[in-house]
PDB file of C-alpha atoms in Angstrom:
ATOM      1  CA  UNK A  82     123.421 128.441 122.126  1.00 46.00           C
ATOM      2  CA  UNK A  83     124.007 129.364 125.757  1.00 48.00           C
ATOM      3  CA  UNK A  84     127.782 128.957 126.658  1.00 47.00           C
ATOM      4  CA  UNK A  85     128.488 126.425 129.361  1.00 46.00           C
ATOM      5  CA  UNK A  86     129.653 127.708 132.748  1.00 51.00           C
ATOM      6  CA  UNK A  87     132.036 124.903 133.270  1.00 67.00           C
ATOM      7  CA  UNK A  88     135.688 125.855 133.856  1.00 77.00           C
ATOM      8  CA  UNK A  89     137.843 125.202 130.741  1.00 92.00           C
ATOM      9  CA  UNK A  90     141.441 125.614 132.097  1.00 93.00           C
ATOM     10  CA  UNK A  91     143.057 125.045 128.643  1.00 94.00           C
ATOM     11  CA  UNK A  92     140.842 127.286 126.549  1.00 95.00           C
ATOM     12  CA  UNK A  93     142.890 130.415 127.335  1.00 95.00           C
ATOM     13  CA  UNK A  94     144.472 132.765 124.910  1.00 95.00           C
ATOM     14  CA  UNK A  95     147.833 130.958 125.334  1.00 96.00           C
ATOM     15  CA  UNK A  96     146.348 127.558 124.485  1.00 97.00           C
ATOM     16  CA  UNK A  97     143.899 128.379 121.551  1.00 97.00           C
ATOM     17  CA  UNK A  98     146.696 128.529 118.953  1.00 97.00           C
ATOM     18  CA  UNK A  99     147.188 124.742 119.554  1.00 98.00           C
ATOM     19  CA  UNK A 100     143.423 124.019 118.871  1.00 98.00           C
ATOM     20  CA  UNK A 101     143.285 124.818 115.203  1.00 98.00           C
ATOM     21  CA  UNK A 102     140.674 123.939 112.525  1.00 98.00           C
ATOM     22  CA  UNK A 103     140.571 120.133 112.637  1.00 98.00           C
ATOM     23  CA  UNK A 104     140.816 120.000 108.834  1.00 98.00           C
ATOM     24  CA  UNK A 105     144.146 122.029 108.754  1.00 98.00           C
ATOM     25  CA  UNK A 106     146.772 119.794 107.163  1.00 98.00           C
ATOM     26  CA  UNK A 107     144.478 116.831 106.896  1.00 98.00           C
ATOM     27  CA  UNK A 108     145.603 114.805 103.821  1.00 97.00           C
ATOM     28  CA  UNK A 109     142.417 113.038 103.093  1.00 97.00           C
ATOM     29  CA  UNK A 110     139.214 114.186 101.427  1.00 96.00           C
ATOM     30  CA  UNK A 111     135.816 114.743 103.258  1.00 96.00           C
ATOM     31  CA  UNK A 112     132.533 115.707 101.954  1.00 97.00           C
ATOM     32  CA  UNK A 113     131.235 119.258 102.144  1.00 97.00           C
ATOM     33  CA  UNK A 114     128.630 118.174 104.719  1.00 97.00           C
ATOM     34  CA  UNK A 115     131.148 116.578 106.942  1.00 97.00           C
ATOM     35  CA  UNK A 116     133.488 119.559 106.662  1.00 97.00           C
ATOM     36  CA  UNK A 117     130.637 121.932 107.621  1.00 97.00           C
ATOM     37  CA  UNK A 118     129.746 119.775 110.564  1.00 97.00           C
ATOM     38  CA  UNK A 119     133.318 119.506 111.942  1.00 97.00           C
ATOM     39  CA  UNK A 120     133.789 123.187 111.607  1.00 96.00           C
ATOM     40  CA  UNK A 121     130.549 123.830 113.477  1.00 97.00           C
ATOM     41  CA  UNK A 122     131.855 121.601 116.278  1.00 97.00           C
ATOM     42  CA  UNK A 123     135.122 123.396 116.362  1.00 98.00           C
ATOM     43  CA  UNK A 124     133.495 126.822 116.482  1.00 97.00           C
ATOM     44  CA  UNK A 125     131.273 125.643 119.266  1.00 97.00           C
ATOM     45  CA  UNK A 126     134.412 124.859 121.302  1.00 97.00           C
ATOM     46  CA  UNK A 127     136.409 127.944 120.581  1.00 96.00           C
ATOM     47  CA  UNK A 128     133.735 130.579 120.138  1.00 94.00           C
ATOM     48  CA  UNK A 129     131.095 129.392 122.707  1.00 94.00           C
ATOM     49  CA  UNK A 130     133.118 127.237 124.991  1.00 95.00           C
ATOM     50  CA  UNK A 131     130.436 124.735 124.412  1.00 96.00           C
ATOM     51  CA  UNK A 132     132.153 121.391 125.035  1.00 96.00           C
ATOM     52  CA  UNK A 133     128.922 119.478 124.911  1.00 96.00           C
ATOM     53  CA  UNK A 134     128.018 120.639 121.452  1.00 97.00           C
ATOM     54  CA  UNK A 135     131.534 120.116 120.110  1.00 97.00           C
ATOM     55  CA  UNK A 136     131.742 116.590 121.499  1.00 97.00           C
ATOM     56  CA  UNK A 137     128.326 115.713 120.137  1.00 97.00           C
ATOM     57  CA  UNK A 138     129.364 116.692 116.633  1.00 97.00           C
ATOM     58  CA  UNK A 139     132.506 114.588 116.946  1.00 98.00           C
ATOM     59  CA  UNK A 140     130.539 111.629 118.216  1.00 97.00           C
ATOM     60  CA  UNK A 141     127.967 111.849 115.496  1.00 97.00           C
ATOM     61  CA  UNK A 142     130.617 111.992 112.835  1.00 97.00           C
ATOM     62  CA  UNK A 143     132.468 109.025 114.312  1.00 97.00           C
ATOM     63  CA  UNK A 144     129.301 107.053 114.444  1.00 97.00           C
ATOM     64  CA  UNK A 145     128.953 107.603 110.678  1.00 97.00           C
ATOM     65  CA  UNK A 146     132.694 106.962 110.012  1.00 97.00           C
ATOM     66  CA  UNK A 147     134.714 105.576 112.928  1.00 96.00           C
ATOM     67  CA  UNK A 148     137.943 106.260 110.983  1.00 95.00           C
ATOM     68  CA  UNK A 149     137.295 110.006 110.569  1.00 98.00           C
ATOM     69  CA  UNK A 150     140.430 111.554 111.918  1.00 98.00           C
ATOM     70  CA  UNK A 151     139.317 115.195 112.195  1.00 98.00           C
ATOM     71  CA  UNK A 152     136.416 114.059 114.349  1.00 98.00           C
ATOM     72  CA  UNK A 153     138.930 112.479 116.750  1.00 98.00           C
ATOM     73  CA  UNK A 154     140.837 115.747 116.707  1.00 98.00           C
ATOM     74  CA  UNK A 155     137.772 117.727 117.721  1.00 98.00           C
ATOM     75  CA  UNK A 156     137.074 115.250 120.538  1.00 98.00           C
ATOM     76  CA  UNK A 157     140.689 115.436 121.735  1.00 98.00           C
ATOM     77  CA  UNK A 158     140.590 119.215 121.650  1.00 98.00           C
ATOM     78  CA  UNK A 159     137.575 119.069 123.860  1.00 98.00           C
ATOM     79  CA  UNK A 160     139.350 116.792 126.294  1.00 98.00           C
ATOM     80  CA  UNK A 161     142.304 119.128 126.251  1.00 98.00           C
ATOM     81  CA  UNK A 162     140.228 122.282 126.810  1.00 97.00           C
ATOM     82  CA  UNK A 163     138.594 120.639 129.862  1.00 96.00           C
ATOM     83  CA  UNK A 164     141.938 119.814 131.301  1.00 96.00           C
ATOM     84  CA  UNK A 165     141.731 116.062 130.634  1.00 97.00           C
ATOM     85  CA  UNK A 166     145.214 116.076 129.088  1.00 98.00           C
ATOM     86  CA  UNK A 167     145.931 112.379 129.547  1.00 98.00           C
ATOM     87  CA  UNK A 168     142.634 111.597 127.732  1.00 98.00           C
ATOM     88  CA  UNK A 169     143.470 114.064 124.939  1.00 98.00           C
ATOM     89  CA  UNK A 170     146.781 112.208 124.528  1.00 98.00           C
ATOM     90  CA  UNK A 171     145.080 108.777 124.374  1.00 98.00           C
ATOM     91  CA  UNK A 172     142.780 109.922 121.663  1.00 98.00           C
ATOM     92  CA  UNK A 173     145.180 112.050 119.538  1.00 98.00           C
ATOM     93  CA  UNK A 174     148.220 109.717 119.625  1.00 98.00           C
ATOM     94  CA  UNK A 175     146.865 107.117 117.224  1.00 98.00           C
ATOM     95  CA  UNK A 176     145.927 109.885 114.734  1.00 98.00           C
ATOM     96  CA  UNK A 177     149.383 111.351 114.682  1.00 98.00           C
ATOM     97  CA  UNK A 178     151.029 107.943 114.304  1.00 97.00           C
ATOM     98  CA  UNK A 179     148.860 107.184 111.318  1.00 98.00           C
ATOM     99  CA  UNK A 180     149.137 110.587 109.692  1.00 98.00           C
ATOM    100  CA  UNK A 181     152.500 112.229 110.845  1.00 97.00           C
ATOM    101  CA  UNK A 182     152.027 115.285 108.598  1.00 97.00           C
ATOM    102  CA  UNK A 183     148.537 116.118 109.913  1.00 98.00           C
ATOM    103  CA  UNK A 184     149.060 119.640 111.217  1.00 98.00           C
ATOM    104  CA  UNK A 185     145.995 120.031 113.539  1.00 98.00           C
ATOM    105  CA  UNK A 186     146.674 116.700 115.113  1.00 98.00           C
ATOM    106  CA  UNK A 187     150.389 117.205 115.619  1.00 98.00           C
ATOM    107  CA  UNK A 188     149.987 120.709 117.142  1.00 98.00           C
ATOM    108  CA  UNK A 189     147.689 119.289 119.834  1.00 98.00           C
ATOM    109  CA  UNK A 190     149.851 116.307 120.296  1.00 98.00           C
ATOM    110  CA  UNK A 191     152.976 118.365 120.808  1.00 98.00           C
ATOM    111  CA  UNK A 192     151.222 120.608 123.337  1.00 98.00           C
ATOM    112  CA  UNK A 193     149.707 117.663 125.142  1.00 98.00           C
ATOM    113  CA  UNK A 194     153.122 115.984 125.437  1.00 98.00           C
ATOM    114  CA  UNK A 195     154.690 119.193 126.535  1.00 97.00           C
ATOM    115  CA  UNK A 196     152.169 119.641 129.229  1.00 97.00           C
ATOM    116  CA  UNK A 197     152.682 116.069 130.465  1.00 97.00           C
ATOM    117  CA  UNK A 198     156.470 116.645 130.753  1.00 97.00           C
ATOM    118  CA  UNK A 199     157.484 114.508 127.685  1.00 97.00           C
ATOM    119  CA  UNK A 200     159.936 116.702 125.770  1.00 98.00           C
ATOM    120  CA  UNK A 201     160.989 114.036 123.370  1.00 98.00           C
ATOM    121  CA  UNK A 202     157.500 113.278 122.145  1.00 98.00           C
ATOM    122  CA  UNK A 203     156.557 116.921 122.163  1.00 98.00           C
ATOM    123  CA  UNK A 204     159.660 117.832 120.018  1.00 98.00           C
ATOM    124  CA  UNK A 205     158.910 114.977 117.664  1.00 98.00           C
ATOM    125  CA  UNK A 206     155.353 116.266 117.058  1.00 98.00           C
ATOM    126  CA  UNK A 207     156.353 119.817 116.645  1.00 98.00           C
ATOM    127  CA  UNK A 208     159.359 119.159 114.535  1.00 98.00           C
ATOM    128  CA  UNK A 209     157.227 116.957 112.157  1.00 98.00           C
ATOM    129  CA  UNK A 210     155.034 119.925 111.104  1.00 98.00           C
ATOM    130  CA  UNK A 211     157.485 122.773 111.724  1.00 98.00           C
ATOM    131  CA  UNK A 212     157.699 123.566 108.022  1.00 98.00           C
ATOM    132  CA  UNK A 213     153.949 124.194 107.976  1.00 97.00           C
ATOM    133  CA  UNK A 214     153.452 126.073 111.168  1.00 98.00           C
ATOM    134  CA  UNK A 215     155.471 129.000 112.701  1.00 98.00           C
ATOM    135  CA  UNK A 216     154.069 128.007 116.148  1.00 98.00           C
ATOM    136  CA  UNK A 217     155.349 124.380 115.737  1.00 98.00           C
ATOM    137  CA  UNK A 218     158.721 125.620 114.528  1.00 98.00           C
ATOM    138  CA  UNK A 219     159.024 127.930 117.497  1.00 98.00           C
ATOM    139  CA  UNK A 220     158.069 125.289 120.028  1.00 98.00           C
ATOM    140  CA  UNK A 221     160.439 122.693 118.433  1.00 98.00           C
ATOM    141  CA  UNK A 222     163.383 125.202 118.810  1.00 98.00           C
ATOM    142  CA  UNK A 223     162.414 125.879 122.430  1.00 98.00           C
ATOM    143  CA  UNK A 224     162.094 122.203 123.333  1.00 97.00           C
ATOM    144  CA  UNK A 225     165.062 120.760 121.367  1.00 98.00           C
ATOM    145  CA  UNK A 226     167.701 121.091 124.113  1.00 97.00           C
ATOM    146  CA  UNK A 227     165.555 119.367 126.599  1.00 97.00           C
ATOM    147  CA  UNK A 228     164.506 116.672 124.155  1.00 98.00           C
ATOM    148  CA  UNK A 229     168.095 115.883 123.183  1.00 97.00           C
ATOM    149  CA  UNK A 230     169.248 115.804 126.699  1.00 97.00           C
ATOM    150  CA  UNK A 231     166.364 113.400 127.648  1.00 97.00           C
ATOM    151  CA  UNK A 232     167.229 111.111 124.786  1.00 96.00           C
ATOM    152  CA  UNK A 233     170.755 111.083 126.051  1.00 96.00           C
ATOM    153  CA  UNK A 234     169.607 110.064 129.440  1.00 97.00           C
ATOM    154  CA  UNK A 235     167.625 107.236 127.868  1.00 96.00           C
ATOM    155  CA  UNK A 236     170.742 105.908 126.256  1.00 97.00           C
ATOM    156  CA  UNK A 237     172.642 105.976 129.586  1.00 96.00           C
ATOM    157  CA  UNK A 238     169.685 104.333 131.411  1.00 97.00           C
ATOM    158  CA  UNK A 239     169.435 101.557 128.804  1.00 97.00           C
ATOM    159  CA  UNK A 240     173.124 100.898 128.962  1.00 96.00           C
ATOM    160  CA  UNK A 241     172.999 100.598 132.702  1.00 96.00           C
ATOM    161  CA  UNK A 242     170.380  97.940 132.368  1.00 96.00           C
ATOM    162  CA  UNK A 243     172.345  96.213 129.607  1.00 94.00           C
ATOM    163  CA  UNK A 244     169.831  96.874 126.975  1.00 96.00           C
ATOM    164  CA  UNK A 245     171.984  97.650 123.927  1.00 95.00           C
ATOM    165  CA  UNK A 246     168.990  97.562 121.507  1.00 96.00           C
ATOM    166  CA  UNK A 247     167.130 100.267 123.460  1.00 96.00           C
ATOM    167  CA  UNK A 248     170.279 102.398 123.818  1.00 97.00           C
ATOM    168  CA  UNK A 249     170.931 102.054 120.049  1.00 96.00           C
ATOM    169  CA  UNK A 250     167.426 103.065 119.122  1.00 96.00           C
ATOM    170  CA  UNK A 251     167.532 106.197 121.361  1.00 97.00           C
ATOM    171  CA  UNK A 252     171.023 107.083 119.964  1.00 97.00           C
ATOM    172  CA  UNK A 253     169.742 106.662 116.339  1.00 97.00           C
ATOM    173  CA  UNK A 254     166.940 109.062 117.050  1.00 97.00           C
ATOM    174  CA  UNK A 255     169.383 111.533 118.492  1.00 97.00           C
ATOM    175  CA  UNK A 256     171.618 111.206 115.464  1.00 96.00           C
ATOM    176  CA  UNK A 257     168.741 111.766 113.043  1.00 97.00           C
ATOM    177  CA  UNK A 258     167.718 114.950 114.792  1.00 97.00           C
ATOM    178  CA  UNK A 259     171.098 116.468 115.788  1.00 97.00           C
ATOM    179  CA  UNK A 260     174.029 114.472 114.626  1.00 96.00           C
ATOM    180  CA  UNK A 261     176.750 116.855 115.873  1.00 94.00           C
ATOM    181  CA  UNK A 262     175.180 117.822 119.223  1.00 95.00           C
ATOM    182  CA  UNK A 263     176.826 117.088 122.568  1.00 95.00           C
ATOM    183  CA  UNK A 264     174.208 114.644 123.771  1.00 96.00           C
ATOM    184  CA  UNK A 265     174.415 112.652 120.428  1.00 97.00           C
ATOM    185  CA  UNK A 266     178.220 112.415 120.647  1.00 96.00           C
ATOM    186  CA  UNK A 267     178.160 111.491 124.279  1.00 96.00           C
ATOM    187  CA  UNK A 268     175.680 108.788 123.581  1.00 96.00           C
ATOM    188  CA  UNK A 269     177.663 107.562 120.660  1.00 97.00           C
ATOM    189  CA  UNK A 270     180.917 107.345 122.724  1.00 96.00           C
ATOM    190  CA  UNK A 271     179.041 105.556 125.612  1.00 96.00           C
ATOM    191  CA  UNK A 272     177.442 103.110 123.256  1.00 96.00           C
ATOM    192  CA  UNK A 273     180.647 102.370 121.532  1.00 96.00           C
ATOM    193  CA  UNK A 274     182.406 101.782 124.878  1.00 95.00           C
ATOM    194  CA  UNK A 275     179.706  99.321 125.838  1.00 95.00           C
ATOM    195  CA  UNK A 276     180.235  97.409 122.686  1.00 94.00           C
ATOM    196  CA  UNK A 277     183.951  97.434 123.108  1.00 93.00           C
ATOM    197  CA  UNK A 278     184.493  99.429 119.957  1.00 95.00           C
ATOM    198  CA  UNK A 279     187.524 101.615 120.728  1.00 94.00           C
ATOM    199  CA  UNK A 280     187.778 103.095 117.267  1.00 94.00           C
ATOM    200  CA  UNK A 281     184.064 104.254 117.218  1.00 95.00           C
ATOM    201  CA  UNK A 282     184.469 105.637 120.643  1.00 96.00           C
ATOM    202  CA  UNK A 283     187.557 107.545 119.796  1.00 96.00           C
ATOM    203  CA  UNK A 284     185.941 109.003 116.707  1.00 96.00           C
ATOM    204  CA  UNK A 285     183.030 110.304 118.782  1.00 96.00           C
ATOM    205  CA  UNK A 286     185.433 111.678 121.407  1.00 96.00           C
ATOM    206  CA  UNK A 287     187.442 113.495 118.805  1.00 96.00           C
ATOM    207  CA  UNK A 288     184.402 115.441 117.820  1.00 96.00           C
ATOM    208  CA  UNK A 289     183.152 115.846 121.362  1.00 96.00           C
ATOM    209  CA  UNK A 290     186.361 117.239 122.723  1.00 94.00           C
ATOM    210  CA  UNK A 291     186.165 120.032 119.991  1.00 94.00           C
ATOM    211  CA  UNK A 292     182.855 120.994 121.428  1.00 94.00           C
ATOM    212  CA  UNK A 293     184.038 120.708 125.039  1.00 93.00           C
ATOM    213  CA  UNK A 294     187.711 121.419 125.045  1.00 91.00           C
ATOM    214  CA  UNK A 295     187.848 122.109 128.824  1.00 90.00           C
ATOM    215  CA  UNK A 296     186.358 118.801 129.933  1.00 92.00           C
ATOM    216  CA  UNK A 297     189.378 117.092 131.578  1.00 93.00           C
ATOM    217  CA  UNK A 298     187.749 113.710 131.782  1.00 93.00           C
ATOM    218  CA  UNK A 299     186.952 113.717 128.118  1.00 94.00           C
ATOM    219  CA  UNK A 300     190.436 114.746 127.224  1.00 94.00           C
ATOM    220  CA  UNK A 301     191.897 112.010 129.314  1.00 93.00           C
ATOM    221  CA  UNK A 302     189.746 109.346 127.872  1.00 94.00           C
ATOM    222  CA  UNK A 303     190.485 110.556 124.325  1.00 94.00           C
ATOM    223  CA  UNK A 304     194.141 110.475 125.082  1.00 93.00           C
ATOM    224  CA  UNK A 305     194.033 106.927 126.363  1.00 92.00           C
ATOM    225  CA  UNK A 306     192.149 105.865 123.259  1.00 94.00           C
ATOM    226  CA  UNK A 307     194.608 107.676 120.960  1.00 92.00           C
ATOM    227  CA  UNK A 308     197.440 105.726 122.588  1.00 89.00           C
ATOM    228  CA  UNK A 309     195.682 102.397 122.242  1.00 88.00           C
ATOM    229  CA  UNK A 310     193.729 102.709 119.012  1.00 87.00           C
ATOM    230  CA  UNK A 311     194.472 105.969 117.320  1.00 89.00           C
ATOM    231  CA  UNK A 312     197.387 108.293 116.951  1.00 90.00           C
ATOM    232  CA  UNK A 313     199.876 107.847 119.950  1.00 89.00           C
ATOM    233  CA  UNK A 314     201.596 111.054 119.049  1.00 88.00           C
ATOM    234  CA  UNK A 315     198.240 112.949 119.520  1.00 91.00           C
ATOM    235  CA  UNK A 316     197.621 111.103 122.795  1.00 88.00           C
ATOM    236  CA  UNK A 317     201.051 112.262 123.993  1.00 86.00           C
ATOM    237  CA  UNK A 318     200.279 115.880 123.089  1.00 91.00           C
ATOM    238  CA  UNK A 319     197.058 115.777 125.050  1.00 88.00           C
ATOM    239  CA  UNK A 320     198.746 114.340 128.149  1.00 86.00           C
ATOM    240  CA  UNK A 321     201.500 116.902 127.850  1.00 90.00           C
ATOM    241  CA  UNK A 322     198.932 119.701 127.810  1.00 91.00           C
ATOM    242  CA  UNK A 323     197.019 118.189 130.706  1.00 90.00           C
ATOM    243  CA  UNK A 324     200.207 117.874 132.780  1.00 89.00           C
ATOM    244  CA  UNK A 325     201.030 121.528 132.256  1.00 90.00           C
ATOM    245  CA  UNK A 326     197.445 122.386 133.295  1.00 88.00           C
ATOM    246  CA  UNK A 327     197.471 120.134 136.379  1.00 89.00           C
ATOM    247  CA  UNK A 328     201.194 120.086 137.481  1.00 87.00           C
ATOM    248  CA  UNK A 329     200.470 118.631 140.924  1.00 82.00           C
ATOM    249  CA  UNK A 330     198.476 115.735 139.624  1.00 85.00           C
ATOM    250  CA  UNK A 331     200.715 112.607 140.046  1.00 82.00           C
ATOM    251  CA  UNK A 332     198.312 110.376 138.094  1.00 85.00           C
ATOM    252  CA  UNK A 333     198.837 112.634 135.080  1.00 86.00           C
ATOM    253  CA  UNK A 334     202.626 112.389 135.471  1.00 83.00           C
ATOM    254  CA  UNK A 335     202.244 108.565 135.392  1.00 83.00           C
ATOM    255  CA  UNK A 336     200.081 108.708 132.341  1.00 86.00           C
ATOM    256  CA  UNK A 337     202.406 111.134 130.493  1.00 84.00           C
ATOM    257  CA  UNK A 338     205.322 108.667 131.092  1.00 84.00           C
ATOM    258  CA  UNK A 339     203.310 105.811 129.655  1.00 83.00           C
ATOM    259  CA  UNK A 340     202.293 108.024 126.722  1.00 83.00           C
ATOM    260  CA  UNK A 341     205.948 108.768 125.956  1.00 85.00           C
ATOM    261  CA  UNK A 342     206.686 105.059 126.117  1.00 84.00           C
ATOM    262  CA  UNK A 343     203.829 104.209 123.701  1.00 80.00           C
ATOM    263  CA  UNK A 344     204.890 106.972 121.397  1.00 81.00           C
ATOM    264  CA  UNK A 345     208.505 105.714 121.309  1.00 83.00           C
ATOM    265  CA  UNK A 346     207.199 102.194 120.347  1.00 79.00           C
ATOM    266  CA  UNK A 347     205.617 103.694 117.311  1.00 76.00           C
ATOM    267  CA  UNK A 348     208.980 104.956 116.105  1.00 75.00           C
ATOM    268  CA  UNK A 349     210.613 101.511 116.304  1.00 74.00           C
ATOM    269  CA  UNK A 350     210.695  99.006 113.411  1.00 74.00           C
ATOM    270  CA  UNK A 351     208.118  96.271 113.356  1.00 68.00           C
TER     271      UNK A 351
END
């Protein structure tokens, strides 16, 4: 077969590791004939850069079995190799949603989402198969900070629009991935504040201020909540420390005076 002359921008040495054998990690059974055909198509793409041959194989297999996932993977790999990243995502997404542990599909899905600037979806795909792929594990580790940050932004954006359900869903995803991370705790505190749950907000801020002890705004908010819903003595200690750190700030002097008042109230009989 004569290799095609068409440019294949995503069939480079850097991209090939994401275009693995379409049967890798596939949890279902295929016949030996189908397996041979799919691998012939995959080799046509990787070894010969023959996208027509690879796509023909995928099409023929799908005509015989419209639900054959590895054939969809081969076709999506062809799309990706040709630079049709959006089309590759459209084709590969249903496969990964139906078979989350399917390595060949998730590797491509992760790379596609990464190239399209979607760190949350890329991280989700790579993380899902990280135990079975060193490449997926490495990419997940690289993308994680951006993915967590983006999810935190989604929480804030949803809260601004008054959509508590959306904010909660994004926070729950954050919590499942990184329960003690700064973005997770920030989102937890913001969500609790939006719900008017002072105790939950305070609990999040207690953990968050341990991670960011120099954040004055966080310390002040925590101190306010300690006075109102937590430990007034601890709130007083925080305001005393802030007053020492910022001796010229009159607002802190006022808050410190109030904190002393609240603390004295706790010492009085009911």
